């Protein structure tokens, strides 16, 4: 005989509904104090809304959600779910359930939820395979993957207690094990109270959760110590109250059905979390009128609007409509077929202020000016802490300085035929000394130290450009360009590569060997991302920088190579060649700065405010005033 599933606890049992209310404890009790506007038994007090309670599930058929619930999965439609990055999910829906596909990744809701009552039904695979955490494993997450209630086949399957089915993972084991056998449908009914943070980001109240597993109370209003994780109990970090719900891909084909949620507390506007690629298409500078711009940036998974000397974190009501929660700021974007915002309409309390996209990079009225021009070929600009810009006149074997006072002076001659340069945190000038294929460190007193001149016993090809990581390590490109001052005609190394010289005198390492001809190089100021131009392939790539200095996850950033490069404070990448082309963090070109020379070799920010863009172009040194500052102190 079939074992019918217990009726949905909330829908079918008034006693259980009362138990859920009582289990919510002080957090909900504070919200449920008698309203002083009404007398006890006041006959004029409004009646509660009538809600269809839905129907219970059985093993054969999913029940029907309460009438006021948001249905997140009805057995067929996966439109409420996406991958964690906002891309379409690769989980499958069939036969009135959805199933995790191994390796497809976590999924999350598009819509955000805060305090809520959540109902989820799930079944672990038959036949059961594996043991412990390897058997029928998934997870139910609140707060965009931060807080987990464990989904696991715990029927006759022992594992650590705070990792069993219904545990608050790594923190609280369930009060009892109420698991059903593999293949049978099980239910979680959850009361979730999101954590709150004050304006300074300090925890004001912890997250709390109550869980019923198959109608049995297993978590009784427990206060989470912070995000749930493996191996550690991490502290809280501030985040919005409303965030997506998520389900875990742990490599097992766990099934889910009949997922619905009821929001608790004061109703608010609908909120969604869209993929970063969607948000990045909306970033930029939008001009309402001269001297009044709206700057839209992305911080993690939300947008921030800055104007009038204030900034506002925005919540998404749709892919084009956003709003602030602290002030009645509303923004609607006008997007093209590619999802890029061409304009927006800003409203603060009333009215509407249209704004059109501008690059927002150049200072008002700014033009390229020639600072000096009596050179053979200029290269390698970098800025010291004061804003003085050093650059090279490579054929004439000298390093020059353009001072913040507007004066030009020779800084070092001879200079090892220096090419790309970069100041380290101690004020030493790191130079690609092309004359003898070396990497130099030039102290403030002009004393030269050769850091490197060979790799695995062979001379370097000719270090070309260099970037110093905040931790002190150095990344440099080593292409081969035959120089008239060399005696050799062939490439010493087996290829043209990117190298990493760790701090402290450790041996250099080759970290990228799959480029045709690496040239310009720059890293992000947080030390997490490296950009490398493959000038021969006419492409620029970005890499993740790992803790040991290795590079990972090579990604095409844009279809343009470069001789030199820099970053601004907004994360825009500046590439040189035919003038300066500027690409936003998504790899979309947003600006072209033309320079009246045949070739622009390199670029850096400098000046006393670090908001002047200096360009070394053939026989000249050029500059233009910017609205933005350089991201790196030396570039």
Coordinates of C-alpha atoms in Angstrom, one line a residue:
X1 CA 0.0 0.0 0.0
X2 CA 1.3 3.5 -0.8
X3 CA 2.3 5.6 2.0
X4 CA 0.6 9.0 1.4
X5 CA 2.5 12.1 2.3
X6 CA 1.4 14.0 5.3
X7 CA -0.8 17.0 4.6
X8 CA 1.0 20.3 4.1
X9 CA 1.5 21.4 7.8
X10 CA 0.4 25.0 7.3
X11 CA -2.4 24.2 5.0
X12 CA -4.0 21.5 7.0
X13 CA -3.3 21.9 10.7
X14 CA -4.4 24.8 12.7
X15 CA -2.5 23.5 15.7
X16 CA 0.7 23.3 13.6
X17 CA 0.1 26.9 12.4
X18 CA -0.1 28.0 16.0
X19 CA 3.1 26.1 16.8
X20 CA 4.8 27.8 13.9
X21 CA 3.7 31.2 15.2
X22 CA 4.9 30.4 18.8
X23 CA 8.2 28.9 17.5
X24 CA 9.1 32.2 15.8
X25 CA 9.8 33.5 19.4
X26 CA 11.0 37.0 20.2
X27 CA 11.7 38.1 16.6
X28 CA 8.0 37.7 15.6
X29 CA 6.7 38.5 19.1
X30 CA 8.2 42.0 18.7
X31 CA 6.3 42.4 15.5
X32 CA 3.0 41.1 17.0
X33 CA 2.5 43.5 19.9
X34 CA -1.2 44.6 20.2
X35 CA -1.8 47.7 18.0
X36 CA -2.6 50.6 20.5
X37 CA -5.0 52.1 17.9
X38 CA -7.6 49.3 18.7
X39 CA -9.5 48.2 21.8
X40 CA -9.5 44.6 22.9
X41 CA -12.2 42.9 20.9
X42 CA -12.8 46.1 18.9
X43 CA -15.7 45.5 16.6
X44 CA -14.5 48.1 14.1
X45 CA -11.1 46.4 13.6
X46 CA -10.7 45.1 10.0
X47 CA -11.1 41.4 9.5
X48 CA -8.1 39.3 8.3
X49 CA -7.9 38.7 4.6
X50 CA -9.5 35.4 3.5
X51 CA -6.9 33.1 2.0
X52 CA -7.5 29.8 0.2
X53 CA -5.3 27.4 2.3
X54 CA -4.5 25.2 -0.7
X55 CA -4.4 21.4 -0.6
X56 CA -2.1 18.9 0.8
X57 CA 0.4 16.8 -1.2
X58 CA 0.5 13.1 -1.5
X59 CA 3.3 10.9 -2.7
X60 CA 1.6 10.7 -6.1
X61 CA 0.6 14.4 -6.5
X62 CA 1.9 17.8 -5.4
X63 CA -0.6 19.9 -3.5
X64 CA -1.8 23.3 -4.3
X65 CA -0.2 26.4 -2.7
X66 CA -2.1 28.8 -0.5
X67 CA -3.9 31.6 -2.5
X68 CA -1.6 34.3 -1.3
X69 CA 1.6 32.4 -2.0
X70 CA 4.2 33.1 -4.7
X71 CA 4.6 29.9 -6.6
X72 CA 8.3 29.3 -7.4
X73 CA 7.8 25.9 -9.1
X74 CA 4.5 24.5 -10.3
X75 CA 5.9 21.3 -11.8
X76 CA 6.6 22.7 -15.3
X77 CA 7.8 26.2 -15.4
X78 CA 11.5 27.0 -14.5
X79 CA 11.1 30.7 -15.4
X80 CA 11.4 31.8 -11.7
X81 CA 14.9 30.2 -11.5
X82 CA 18.3 31.1 -13.0
X83 CA 21.9 30.2 -12.5
X84 CA 23.7 32.1 -9.8
X85 CA 25.2 34.4 -12.4
X86 CA 21.7 35.1 -13.8
X87 CA 22.1 32.9 -16.9
X88 CA 19.4 30.3 -17.7
X89 CA 19.5 27.3 -15.5
X90 CA 20.6 23.9 -16.8
X91 CA 18.4 21.9 -14.3
X92 CA 15.7 20.0 -16.0
X93 CA 11.9 20.0 -15.4
X94 CA 9.8 16.9 -16.2
X95 CA 7.0 14.8 -14.8
X96 CA 5.9 17.6 -12.4
X97 CA 9.4 18.0 -10.7
X98 CA 12.7 19.6 -11.4
X99 CA 15.9 17.8 -11.0
X100 CA 19.5 18.9 -10.3
X101 CA 21.9 18.1 -13.2
X102 CA 25.4 17.3 -11.9
X103 CA 27.9 20.1 -12.7
X104 CA 25.2 22.5 -13.7
X105 CA 25.7 24.7 -10.7
X106 CA 23.5 26.2 -8.0
X107 CA 20.2 27.8 -9.1
X108 CA 18.5 30.8 -7.5
X109 CA 15.3 32.7 -7.8
X110 CA 15.1 35.9 -9.9
X111 CA 12.9 37.5 -7.2
X112 CA 14.3 38.5 -3.8
X113 CA 12.7 37.5 -0.5
X114 CA 13.2 38.6 3.1
X115 CA 11.2 37.3 6.0
X116 CA 9.0 34.5 4.7
X117 CA 7.3 31.2 5.1
X118 CA 8.8 28.7 2.6
X119 CA 7.5 25.3 1.5
X120 CA 9.7 22.9 -0.4
X121 CA 9.2 19.3 -1.3
X122 CA 12.2 17.1 -2.3
X123 CA 13.2 13.5 -2.9
X124 CA 16.6 11.9 -2.9
X125 CA 17.7 9.5 -5.7
X126 CA 16.8 5.8 -5.9
X127 CA 18.8 3.6 -5.7
X128 CA 20.7 5.4 -3.0
X129 CA 24.4 5.7 -3.9
X130 CA 27.3 6.8 -1.7
X131 CA 27.4 7.5 1.9
X132 CA 27.6 10.4 4.3
X133 CA 27.7 13.8 2.5
X134 CA 28.0 12.0 -0.8
X135 CA 24.4 10.5 -0.7
X136 CA 21.4 12.5 -1.9
X137 CA 23.0 15.9 -1.1
X138 CA 21.6 19.3 -1.9
X139 CA 20.7 22.4 0.1
X140 CA 18.1 25.1 0.6
X141 CA 19.7 28.5 0.9
X142 CA 18.5 31.9 2.0
X143 CA 20.3 35.2 1.4
X144 CA 21.8 34.3 -2.0
X145 CA 23.7 31.3 -1.0
X146 CA 24.7 32.5 2.5
X147 CA 22.5 30.5 4.9
X148 CA 21.8 26.8 4.3
X149 CA 19.2 24.3 5.5
X150 CA 20.7 21.0 4.5
X151 CA 19.0 18.6 2.1
X152 CA 20.4 15.1 2.4
X153 CA 19.4 11.5 2.3
X154 CA 19.6 10.9 6.1
X155 CA 17.5 7.7 6.1
X156 CA 19.9 5.2 7.6
X157 CA 22.8 7.3 6.4
X158 CA 25.1 8.5 9.2
X159 CA 27.1 11.7 8.8
X160 CA 28.2 14.5 11.1
X161 CA 25.2 15.8 13.0
X162 CA 25.3 19.4 11.9
X163 CA 25.3 18.2 8.2
X164 CA 22.3 15.9 8.3
X165 CA 19.0 16.6 6.7
X166 CA 17.3 19.7 8.2
X167 CA 20.4 20.9 9.9
X168 CA 21.4 24.5 9.8
X169 CA 24.6 23.5 8.1
X170 CA 27.6 23.6 10.4
X171 CA 25.7 25.2 13.2
X172 CA 22.6 23.3 14.4
X173 CA 21.7 19.6 14.0
X174 CA 18.0 18.9 13.7
X175 CA 16.2 18.1 16.9
X176 CA 15.2 14.8 15.5
X177 CA 15.8 12.8 12.2
X178 CA 12.4 12.8 10.5
X179 CA 13.7 11.5 7.2
X180 CA 11.7 9.3 4.8
X181 CA 13.4 6.6 2.6
X182 CA 15.1 7.6 -0.7
X183 CA 12.7 8.3 -3.5
X184 CA 9.8 9.3 -1.3
X185 CA 8.7 12.9 -1.3
X186 CA 9.6 14.9 1.8
X187 CA 8.8 18.5 2.9
X188 CA 10.4 21.4 4.6
X189 CA 8.2 24.1 6.0
X190 CA 10.4 27.0 7.0
X191 CA 9.9 30.3 8.8
X192 CA 12.8 32.6 7.9
X193 CA 13.7 35.9 9.6
X194 CA 16.5 37.7 7.7
X195 CA 19.3 39.3 9.6
X196 CA 19.3 43.1 10.0
X197 CA 22.3 45.5 9.9
X198 CA 22.5 49.1 11.0
X199 CA 23.6 52.0 8.7
X200 CA 27.3 51.3 9.5
X201 CA 27.0 47.6 8.5
X202 CA 27.0 46.3 12.1
X203 CA 24.7 43.4 12.9
X204 CA 21.6 44.6 14.6
X205 CA 19.7 41.2 14.8
X206 CA 20.8 37.7 13.8
X207 CA 19.0 35.6 11.2
X208 CA 16.5 33.1 12.8
X209 CA 15.0 30.0 11.3
X210 CA 12.3 27.5 12.3
X211 CA 12.0 24.3 10.3
X212 CA 9.4 21.5 10.1
X213 CA 10.6 18.4 8.3
X214 CA 7.7 16.2 7.2
X215 CA 5.5 18.0 9.7
X216 CA 8.0 17.5 12.6
X217 CA 9.6 20.4 14.3
X218 CA 13.4 20.1 13.9
X219 CA 14.7 23.7 14.3
X220 CA 13.0 25.9 16.9
X221 CA 13.7 29.6 16.1
X222 CA 17.4 29.2 16.2
X223 CA 19.7 32.2 15.8
X224 CA 22.4 31.8 13.2
X225 CA 25.9 32.7 14.2
X226 CA 26.6 33.9 10.6
X227 CA 26.7 32.4 7.1
X228 CA 26.8 28.6 7.0
X229 CA 29.9 27.1 5.5
X230 CA 32.2 24.1 5.5
X231 CA 35.2 24.0 7.9
X232 CA 34.5 27.4 9.5
X233 CA 31.8 29.6 11.1
X234 CA 32.2 32.8 9.2
X235 CA 31.1 36.1 10.7
X236 CA 28.1 38.2 9.4
X237 CA 28.8 40.7 6.6
X238 CA 26.2 43.3 5.9
X239 CA 23.7 42.6 3.0
X240 CA 20.2 43.6 2.0
X241 CA 17.2 42.1 3.8
X242 CA 15.8 40.7 0.6
X243 CA 17.9 38.4 -1.5
X244 CA 17.2 35.4 -3.8
X245 CA 16.6 31.9 -2.5
X246 CA 18.9 29.2 -3.9
X247 CA 19.1 25.4 -4.3
X248 CA 22.4 23.6 -4.4
X249 CA 24.1 21.4 -7.0
X250 CA 26.1 18.9 -4.9
X251 CA 26.5 16.4 -7.8
X252 CA 23.4 14.3 -6.9
X253 CA 20.2 14.2 -8.9
X254 CA 17.9 15.4 -6.1
X255 CA 14.4 16.3 -7.2
X256 CA 12.2 19.2 -6.1
X257 CA 8.5 20.1 -6.5
X258 CA 5.7 22.3 -5.1
X259 CA 7.9 25.2 -4.0
X260 CA 6.1 28.2 -2.8
X261 CA 6.7 31.2 -0.5
X262 CA 4.6 33.6 1.5
X263 CA 6.2 37.0 2.4
X264 CA 5.9 38.0 6.0
X265 CA 5.8 41.5 7.5
X266 CA 4.8 44.8 5.8
X267 CA 4.4 44.3 2.1
X268 CA 7.0 46.1 -0.1
X269 CA 7.8 46.5 -3.7
X270 CA 8.9 43.5 -5.7
X271 CA 12.7 43.1 -5.9
X272 CA 14.8 41.1 -8.3
X273 CA 18.4 40.2 -8.6
X274 CA 19.5 40.1 -12.3
X275 CA 22.8 38.8 -13.6
X276 CA 25.9 41.0 -13.5
X277 CA 26.0 41.1 -17.3
X278 CA 22.5 42.8 -17.3
X279 CA 23.6 45.3 -14.6
X280 CA 26.9 46.1 -16.4
X281 CA 24.9 47.1 -19.5
X282 CA 23.3 49.9 -17.4
X283 CA 26.4 51.3 -15.9
X284 CA 27.9 54.6 -17.1
X285 CA 27.6 58.4 -16.8
X286 CA 24.3 60.1 -17.8
X287 CA 24.0 63.8 -18.3
X288 CA 20.8 65.5 -17.1
X289 CA 22.2 69.0 -18.0
X290 CA 25.7 70.6 -18.0
X291 CA 27.4 70.1 -14.6
X292 CA 24.6 67.6 -13.5
X293 CA 25.5 64.0 -14.2
X294 CA 24.2 60.7 -12.8
X295 CA 26.9 58.1 -12.3
X296 CA 25.7 54.4 -12.3
X297 CA 28.1 51.8 -11.1
X298 CA 27.7 48.1 -10.1
X299 CA 28.8 46.9 -6.7
X300 CA 28.6 43.1 -6.5
X301 CA 25.0 42.3 -7.5
X302 CA 23.3 45.7 -7.3
X303 CA 23.6 49.1 -8.9
X304 CA 24.5 52.3 -7.2
X305 CA 23.4 55.8 -8.4
X306 CA 25.5 58.8 -7.5
X307 CA 24.4 62.4 -8.1
X308 CA 24.2 65.7 -6.3
X309 CA 26.9 64.7 -3.9
X310 CA 25.0 61.6 -2.6
X311 CA 24.9 58.0 -3.6
X312 CA 22.0 55.5 -3.4
X313 CA 22.0 51.7 -3.5
X314 CA 19.4 50.6 -6.0
X315 CA 17.0 47.7 -5.9
X316 CA 15.6 46.3 -9.2
X317 CA 11.9 46.2 -9.8
X318 CA 12.5 45.0 -13.3
X319 CA 15.4 44.9 -15.8
X320 CA 14.9 48.6 -16.5
X321 CA 13.2 50.0 -13.4
X322 CA 15.2 50.6 -10.2
X323 CA 14.5 52.4 -6.9
X324 CA 16.3 53.4 -3.7
X325 CA 15.0 52.4 -0.3
X326 CA 16.2 55.3 1.8
X327 CA 15.0 58.2 -0.4
X328 CA 12.2 58.2 -3.1
X329 CA 14.7 57.9 -6.0
X330 CA 13.4 56.1 -9.0
X331 CA 15.4 55.4 -12.2
X332 CA 14.1 53.9 -15.5
X333 CA 16.6 53.0 -18.1
X334 CA 16.2 53.2 -21.9
X335 CA 18.1 50.2 -23.3
X336 CA 19.0 49.2 -26.9
X337 CA 18.7 45.7 -28.4
X338 CA 22.0 44.7 -26.8
X339 CA 20.8 45.6 -23.3
X340 CA 23.0 48.7 -23.1
X341 CA 21.5 51.8 -21.5
X342 CA 21.4 54.8 -23.9
X343 CA 19.7 57.0 -21.4
X344 CA 17.7 57.1 -18.2
X345 CA 14.9 59.0 -16.5
X346 CA 15.6 60.1 -12.9
X347 CA 12.9 61.0 -10.5
X348 CA 13.4 62.2 -6.9
X349 CA 10.1 62.5 -5.1
X350 CA 8.4 64.0 -8.1
X351 CA 8.9 65.0 -11.8
X352 CA 11.1 63.4 -14.3
X353 CA 14.6 64.3 -15.4
X354 CA 15.8 62.6 -18.7
X355 CA 19.5 62.0 -19.1
X356 CA 21.6 60.8 -22.0
X357 CA 24.6 58.6 -21.8
X358 CA 28.0 60.3 -22.1
X359 CA 31.4 58.8 -21.7
X360 CA 31.8 60.6 -18.5
X361 CA 35.6 60.2 -18.7
X362 CA 36.9 63.4 -20.2
X363 CA 36.8 66.7 -18.2
X364 CA 34.4 69.2 -19.7
X365 CA 36.0 70.9 -22.7
X366 CA 39.1 68.8 -22.4
X367 CA 41.3 68.3 -25.5
X368 CA 44.5 66.4 -26.1
X369 CA 47.5 68.8 -25.7
X370 CA 51.2 68.2 -26.7
X371 CA 53.5 68.8 -23.7
X372 CA 56.8 68.2 -25.5
X373 CA 58.0 66.7 -28.8
X374 CA 61.8 66.6 -29.1
X375 CA 62.1 62.8 -28.7
X376 CA 63.0 59.8 -30.9
X377 CA 60.4 57.4 -29.6
X378 CA 58.6 57.7 -26.2
X379 CA 57.5 54.8 -24.0
X380 CA 56.8 53.5 -20.5
X381 CA 55.0 56.3 -18.6
X382 CA 54.5 55.8 -14.9
X383 CA 53.7 58.2 -12.0
X384 CA 55.4 58.6 -8.7
X385 CA 53.6 59.3 -5.4
X386 CA 53.6 63.0 -6.0
X387 CA 52.2 62.7 -9.5
X388 CA 55.4 63.4 -11.5
X389 CA 55.4 61.3 -14.6
X390 CA 58.5 59.4 -15.7
X391 CA 58.8 58.1 -19.3
X392 CA 61.4 56.9 -21.7
X393 CA 63.0 58.1 -24.9
X394 CA 64.2 54.6 -25.7
X395 CA 66.4 55.1 -28.8
X396 CA 68.2 57.9 -27.0
X397 CA 68.6 55.7 -23.9
X398 CA 67.2 58.1 -21.3
X399 CA 64.4 58.4 -18.7
X400 CA 62.7 61.8 -18.5
X401 CA 60.4 63.4 -15.9
X402 CA 57.5 65.6 -16.5
X403 CA 57.0 67.3 -13.1
X404 CA 53.8 68.4 -11.5
X405 CA 55.3 71.9 -12.0
X406 CA 55.1 71.4 -15.8
X407 CA 58.8 71.2 -16.2
X408 CA 60.7 68.6 -18.2
X409 CA 64.0 67.1 -17.0
X410 CA 66.3 64.2 -17.8
X411 CA 66.0 61.8 -14.8
X412 CA 68.5 59.1 -15.8
X413 CA 70.9 58.6 -18.8
X414 CA 72.0 56.1 -19.8
X415 CA 69.0 54.1 -18.7
X416 CA 69.4 50.5 -20.0
X417 CA 67.2 51.3 -23.1
X418 CA 64.2 51.2 -20.6
X419 CA 60.8 50.4 -22.0
X420 CA 57.8 49.8 -19.8
X421 CA 58.1 51.0 -16.2
X422 CA 56.2 51.0 -12.9
X423 CA 56.9 52.4 -9.4
X424 CA 56.7 49.9 -6.5
X425 CA 55.3 50.8 -3.1
X426 CA 58.8 51.7 -1.8
X427 CA 59.4 54.3 -4.5
X428 CA 61.7 52.1 -6.6
X429 CA 61.3 52.4 -10.3
X430 CA 60.9 49.0 -11.9
X431 CA 62.0 49.1 -15.5
X432 CA 62.1 46.7 -18.4
X433 CA 65.7 47.4 -19.4
X434 CA 65.8 46.3 -23.0
X435 CA 69.5 46.9 -23.7
X436 CA 70.6 43.6 -22.1
X437 CA 67.2 41.9 -21.8
X438 CA 66.9 42.7 -18.0
X439 CA 64.5 43.7 -15.4
X440 CA 65.8 46.6 -13.2
X441 CA 64.9 48.2 -9.9
X442 CA 66.1 51.8 -9.8
X443 CA 66.2 53.3 -6.3
X444 CA 65.3 56.9 -5.6
X445 CA 69.1 57.7 -5.5
X446 CA 69.3 56.2 -9.0
X447 CA 71.2 53.1 -7.9
X448 CA 70.4 50.2 -10.3
X449 CA 69.8 46.6 -9.2
X450 CA 69.3 44.0 -11.8
X451 CA 66.4 41.8 -10.6
X452 CA 66.4 39.3 -13.5
X453 CA 68.2 38.7 -16.8
X454 CA 67.4 35.1 -17.6
X455 CA 64.9 32.3 -17.2
X456 CA 66.0 28.7 -16.8
X457 CA 69.5 29.6 -17.8
X458 CA 68.6 31.4 -21.0
X459 CA 68.5 35.2 -21.6
X460 CA 65.1 36.8 -21.7
X461 CA 63.6 37.8 -25.0
X462 CA 63.3 41.5 -24.0
X463 CA 61.1 42.5 -21.1
X464 CA 58.5 44.9 -22.5
X465 CA 56.0 46.0 -19.9
X466 CA 55.7 45.4 -16.1
X467 CA 53.1 45.7 -13.3
X468 CA 53.8 45.5 -9.6
X469 CA 51.2 43.6 -7.5
X470 CA 50.2 45.2 -4.2
X471 CA 51.9 42.3 -2.4
X472 CA 55.2 43.1 -4.1
X473 CA 55.4 40.5 -6.8
X474 CA 56.0 41.6 -10.4
X475 CA 54.3 40.5 -13.7
X476 CA 56.0 41.3 -16.9
X477 CA 55.6 40.5 -20.6
X478 CA 58.6 39.1 -22.6
X479 CA 57.9 39.4 -26.4
X480 CA 60.6 39.5 -29.0
X481 CA 61.2 42.6 -31.0
X482 CA 64.6 42.7 -32.7
X483 CA 66.6 45.7 -31.5
X484 CA 69.4 47.4 -33.4
X485 CA 71.6 47.4 -30.3
X486 CA 71.4 43.6 -29.9
X487 CA 74.1 41.2 -31.2
X488 CA 71.6 38.3 -31.4
X489 CA 69.0 37.8 -34.1
X490 CA 67.0 34.9 -32.7
X491 CA 64.6 34.6 -29.8
X492 CA 66.4 33.2 -26.7
X493 CA 63.3 31.8 -25.1
X494 CA 61.2 29.1 -26.7
X495 CA 58.2 31.5 -26.9
X496 CA 56.8 34.9 -26.0
X497 CA 55.4 34.6 -22.5
X498 CA 54.3 36.3 -19.3
X499 CA 56.3 35.9 -16.2
X500 CA 55.8 36.4 -12.5
X501 CA 58.7 37.4 -10.1
X502 CA 57.6 36.7 -6.5
X503 CA 58.6 39.0 -3.8
X504 CA 61.5 38.2 -1.6
X505 CA 63.9 36.9 -4.2
X506 CA 62.1 33.7 -5.1
X507 CA 62.7 32.2 -8.6
X508 CA 60.6 33.6 -11.5
X509 CA 57.8 31.6 -12.9
X510 CA 56.2 31.5 -16.4
X511 CA 52.5 32.1 -15.8
X512 CA 51.1 32.4 -19.3
X513 CA 52.5 30.6 -22.4
X514 CA 49.6 30.5 -24.8
X515 CA 49.8 34.1 -26.2
X516 CA 51.2 35.0 -29.6
X517 CA 52.9 38.2 -28.6
X518 CA 52.1 39.6 -25.1
X519 CA 52.8 43.3 -24.7
X520 CA 50.9 45.7 -22.5
X521 CA 50.1 44.6 -19.0
X522 CA 48.2 46.0 -16.0
X523 CA 46.5 44.7 -12.9
X524 CA 43.6 45.8 -10.7
X525 CA 44.4 47.7 -7.5
X526 CA 43.0 44.9 -5.4
X527 CA 45.5 42.5 -6.9
X528 CA 42.8 40.0 -8.1
X529 CA 42.8 40.6 -11.9
X530 CA 45.5 40.8 -14.5
X531 CA 45.0 42.2 -18.0
X532 CA 47.4 41.2 -20.8
X533 CA 47.3 42.4 -24.4
X534 CA 48.2 40.0 -27.1
X535 CA 49.2 42.6 -29.7
X536 CA 49.8 40.1 -32.6
X537 CA 46.5 38.4 -32.1
X538 CA 44.7 41.7 -31.6
X539 CA 43.1 40.7 -28.4
X540 CA 43.3 41.6 -24.7
X541 CA 42.6 39.0 -22.0
X542 CA 42.0 39.1 -18.3
X543 CA 43.0 36.5 -15.7
X544 CA 42.2 35.8 -12.1
X545 CA 45.3 36.1 -9.9
X546 CA 45.6 33.3 -7.5
X547 CA 47.1 33.6 -4.0
X548 CA 50.4 32.0 -5.1
X549 CA 50.7 34.4 -8.1
X550 CA 49.5 31.9 -10.7
X551 CA 47.0 32.9 -13.3
X552 CA 43.6 31.2 -13.9
X553 CA 40.4 31.5 -15.9
X554 CA 41.7 33.3 -18.9
X555 CA 38.9 35.3 -20.4
X556 CA 38.7 37.4 -23.6
X557 CA 38.1 41.0 -22.5
X558 CA 38.0 42.7 -25.9
X559 CA 39.0 42.3 -29.5
X560 CA 41.9 44.7 -29.5
X561 CA 45.6 44.3 -28.7
X562 CA 47.6 47.0 -27.2
X563 CA 51.2 48.3 -26.7
X564 CA 50.5 49.7 -23.2
X565 CA 47.6 50.0 -20.9
X566 CA 46.2 51.4 -17.7
X567 CA 43.0 51.3 -15.6
X568 CA 40.9 54.1 -14.1
X569 CA 39.1 54.1 -10.8
X570 CA 35.9 52.9 -12.4
X571 CA 37.6 49.8 -13.8
X572 CA 37.7 51.0 -17.4
X573 CA 40.7 49.7 -19.4
X574 CA 42.7 52.1 -21.6
X575 CA 44.5 50.5 -24.6
X576 CA 47.0 52.1 -26.9
X577 CA 47.9 51.9 -30.6
X578 CA 45.9 54.2 -32.8
X579 CA 45.3 56.7 -30.1
X580 CA 43.7 55.4 -26.9
X581 CA 40.6 53.2 -26.9
X582 CA 38.7 52.8 -23.6
X583 CA 36.7 49.7 -22.7
X584 CA 34.3 49.4 -19.7
X585 CA 34.5 46.5 -17.2
X586 CA 32.4 44.3 -19.5
X587 CA 34.8 44.8 -22.5
X588 CA 32.5 47.3 -24.4
X589 CA 34.3 50.2 -26.0
X590 CA 33.1 53.5 -24.5
X591 CA 35.6 56.1 -25.6
X592 CA 38.2 56.9 -28.2
X593 CA 40.9 59.5 -27.6
X594 CA 42.7 60.5 -30.7
X595 CA 46.3 61.5 -30.6
X596 CA 48.0 63.4 -33.5
X597 CA 50.8 60.8 -34.0
X598 CA 51.0 57.6 -36.0
X599 CA 51.3 55.4 -32.9
X600 CA 50.5 55.8 -29.3
X601 CA 52.8 53.5 -27.3
X602 CA 51.7 53.7 -23.7
X603 CA 49.6 55.6 -21.2
X604 CA 49.3 56.4 -17.5
X605 CA 47.5 58.7 -15.1
X606 CA 49.5 61.3 -13.2
X607 CA 49.5 64.9 -12.0
X608 CA 48.9 66.2 -8.5
X609 CA 45.3 64.9 -8.5
X610 CA 46.1 61.8 -10.5
X611 CA 43.4 62.8 -13.0
X612 CA 45.6 63.7 -16.0
X613 CA 46.0 61.1 -18.7
X614 CA 49.5 61.1 -20.1
X615 CA 50.2 59.4 -23.4
X616 CA 53.6 58.6 -24.9
X617 CA 53.1 58.7 -28.7
X618 CA 56.0 58.4 -31.2
X619 CA 58.0 61.6 -30.8
X620 CA 55.8 63.3 -28.3
X621 CA 54.4 63.4 -24.8
X622 CA 50.7 64.3 -24.7
X623 CA 48.1 64.8 -22.0
X624 CA 44.3 65.3 -21.5
X625 CA 42.4 66.2 -18.4
X626 CA 39.9 63.6 -17.1
X627 CA 36.9 63.4 -14.8
X628 CA 38.3 60.1 -13.4
X629 CA 41.5 59.2 -11.6
X630 CA 43.8 56.3 -12.2
X631 CA 43.1 53.1 -10.4
X632 CA 46.7 52.3 -9.6
X633 CA 48.9 54.8 -7.8
X634 CA 51.8 54.4 -10.3
X635 CA 49.8 54.1 -13.5

